[in-house]
XYZ file of C-alpha atoms in Angstrom:
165
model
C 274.712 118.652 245.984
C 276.108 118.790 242.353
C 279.664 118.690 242.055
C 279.757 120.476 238.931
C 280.561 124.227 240.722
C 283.852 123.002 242.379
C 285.020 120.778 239.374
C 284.876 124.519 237.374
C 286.703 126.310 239.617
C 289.101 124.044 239.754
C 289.510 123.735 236.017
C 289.645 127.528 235.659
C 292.523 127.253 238.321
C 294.398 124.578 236.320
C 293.860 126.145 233.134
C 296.016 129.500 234.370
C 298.991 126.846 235.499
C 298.704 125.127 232.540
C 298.657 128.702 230.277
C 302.127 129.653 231.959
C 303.368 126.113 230.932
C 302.754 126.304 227.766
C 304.055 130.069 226.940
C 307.764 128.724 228.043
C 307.553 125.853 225.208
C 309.345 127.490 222.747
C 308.290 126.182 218.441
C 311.501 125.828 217.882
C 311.563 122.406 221.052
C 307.987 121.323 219.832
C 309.952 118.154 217.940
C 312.005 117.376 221.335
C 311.603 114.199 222.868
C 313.098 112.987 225.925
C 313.398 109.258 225.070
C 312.363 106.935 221.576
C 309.526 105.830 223.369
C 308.050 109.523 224.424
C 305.703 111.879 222.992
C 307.459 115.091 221.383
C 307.075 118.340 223.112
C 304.843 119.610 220.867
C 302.805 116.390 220.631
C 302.384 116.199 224.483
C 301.273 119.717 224.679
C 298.936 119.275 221.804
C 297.176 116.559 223.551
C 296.968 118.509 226.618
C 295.183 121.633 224.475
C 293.017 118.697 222.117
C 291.881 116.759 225.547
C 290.120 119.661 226.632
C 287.603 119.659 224.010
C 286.643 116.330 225.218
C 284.757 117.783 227.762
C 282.054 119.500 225.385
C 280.765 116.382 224.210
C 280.428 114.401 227.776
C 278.517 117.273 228.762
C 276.754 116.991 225.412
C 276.441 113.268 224.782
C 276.051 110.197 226.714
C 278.223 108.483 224.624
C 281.566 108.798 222.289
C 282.233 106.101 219.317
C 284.937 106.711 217.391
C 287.655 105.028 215.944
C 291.547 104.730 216.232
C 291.812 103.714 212.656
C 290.624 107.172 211.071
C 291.366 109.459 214.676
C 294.115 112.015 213.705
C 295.252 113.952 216.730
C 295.857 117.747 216.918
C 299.575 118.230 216.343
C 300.248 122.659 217.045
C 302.591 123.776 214.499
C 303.445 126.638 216.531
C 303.066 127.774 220.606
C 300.266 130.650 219.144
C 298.704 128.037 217.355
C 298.702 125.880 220.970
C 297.776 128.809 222.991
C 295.222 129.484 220.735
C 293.877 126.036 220.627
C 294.016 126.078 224.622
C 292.173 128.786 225.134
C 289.401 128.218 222.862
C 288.729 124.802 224.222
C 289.350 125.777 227.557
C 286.645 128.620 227.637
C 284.271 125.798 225.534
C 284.777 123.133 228.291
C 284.257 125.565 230.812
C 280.629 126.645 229.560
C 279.867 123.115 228.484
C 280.603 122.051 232.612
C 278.247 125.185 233.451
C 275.422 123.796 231.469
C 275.478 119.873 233.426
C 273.028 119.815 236.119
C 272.961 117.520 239.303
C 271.029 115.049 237.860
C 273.015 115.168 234.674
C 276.436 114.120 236.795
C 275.325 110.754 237.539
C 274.067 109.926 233.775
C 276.276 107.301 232.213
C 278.910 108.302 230.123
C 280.382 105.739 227.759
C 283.620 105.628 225.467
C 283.360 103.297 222.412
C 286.750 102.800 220.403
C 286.551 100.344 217.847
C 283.796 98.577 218.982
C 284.857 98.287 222.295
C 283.402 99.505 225.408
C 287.085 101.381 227.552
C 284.827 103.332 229.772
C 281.425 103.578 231.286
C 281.180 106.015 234.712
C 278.817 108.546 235.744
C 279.601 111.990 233.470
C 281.092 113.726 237.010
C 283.895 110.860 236.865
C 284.853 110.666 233.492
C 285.016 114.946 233.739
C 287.388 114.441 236.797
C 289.401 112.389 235.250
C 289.201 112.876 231.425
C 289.173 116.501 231.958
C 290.997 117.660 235.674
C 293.279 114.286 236.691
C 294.696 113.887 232.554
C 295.569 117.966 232.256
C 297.366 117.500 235.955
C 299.178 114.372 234.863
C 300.406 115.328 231.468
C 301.251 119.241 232.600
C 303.881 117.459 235.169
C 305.670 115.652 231.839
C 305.896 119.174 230.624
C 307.644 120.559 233.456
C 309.927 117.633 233.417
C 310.334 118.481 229.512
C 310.700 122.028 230.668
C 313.400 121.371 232.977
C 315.562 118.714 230.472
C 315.596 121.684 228.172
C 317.121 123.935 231.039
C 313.635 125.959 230.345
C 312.080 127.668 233.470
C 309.574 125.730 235.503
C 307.009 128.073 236.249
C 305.443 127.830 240.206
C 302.205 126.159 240.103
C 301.382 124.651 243.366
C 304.414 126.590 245.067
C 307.917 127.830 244.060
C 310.446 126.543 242.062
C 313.767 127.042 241.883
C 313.419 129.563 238.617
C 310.120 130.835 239.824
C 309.601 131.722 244.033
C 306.053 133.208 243.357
């Protein structure tokens, strides 16, 4: 039974939580960081838009080499140039997952960084958590970010206390 149906939906349903997070990150808080040691505002959410796009080439390769030295990640200038970014790799990730067939899930997926091997799982893992488990993780920093900025949390999973529905 391919997995590749539910791991969709479920994207599609994380992508609309993840949308109303990122239309309450104002420009002007992009630079904001909560501590030295954390990513800015802007950077985090950047990330979150840029990681998306990762899921075109598992579908599409069986392998990514790259390198740290000459990787420069996608930093939004602005929240339309974020949204934008979001939604274009959102809808791409989506109809790269649509085009993976069950015998395509369990084809080894590999991640080369500088020569070395950091991950090699069947393309239906890496999607889960490269794609699904890393959105979900780094949209909860945001609402943390959102909420040390005294910016409304929007509901997600349920309520919150500037959001009941």
């Amino acid at each position: 039974m391919s997995l590749m149906p539910a791991i969709v939906t479920e994207l599609e349903f994380e992508g609309v939580a993840t949308r109303k997070v990122f239309e309450r990150i104002p420009s002007e808080k992009f630079s904001w960081k909560p501590h030295e040691k954390s990513m800015s505002f802007g950077g985090l959410a950047s990330h979150v838009a840029e990681s998306l796009s990762w899921a075109a080439s598992i579908a599409e390769a069986d392998e990514a080499v790259f390198s740290m030295k000459t990787y420069t990640p996608f930093e939004a200038k602005s929240q339309s140039e974020l949204l934008d970014t979001f939604d274009r790799n959102l809808s791409t990730a989506l109809a790269a997952l649509r085009t993976i067939s069950e015998a395509q899930e369990q084809t080894l997926w590999r991640m080369i960084v500088d020569g070395v091997t950091l991950i090699e799982l069947p393309k239906v893992a890496v999607l889960r958590s490269m794609t699904l488990n890393h959105l979900i993780h780094h949209r909860g920093q945001l609402t943390v970010y959102l909420r040390l900025n005294d910016l409304p949390v929007p509901a997600i999973y349920g309520p919150t206390a500037d959001e009941q529905g």
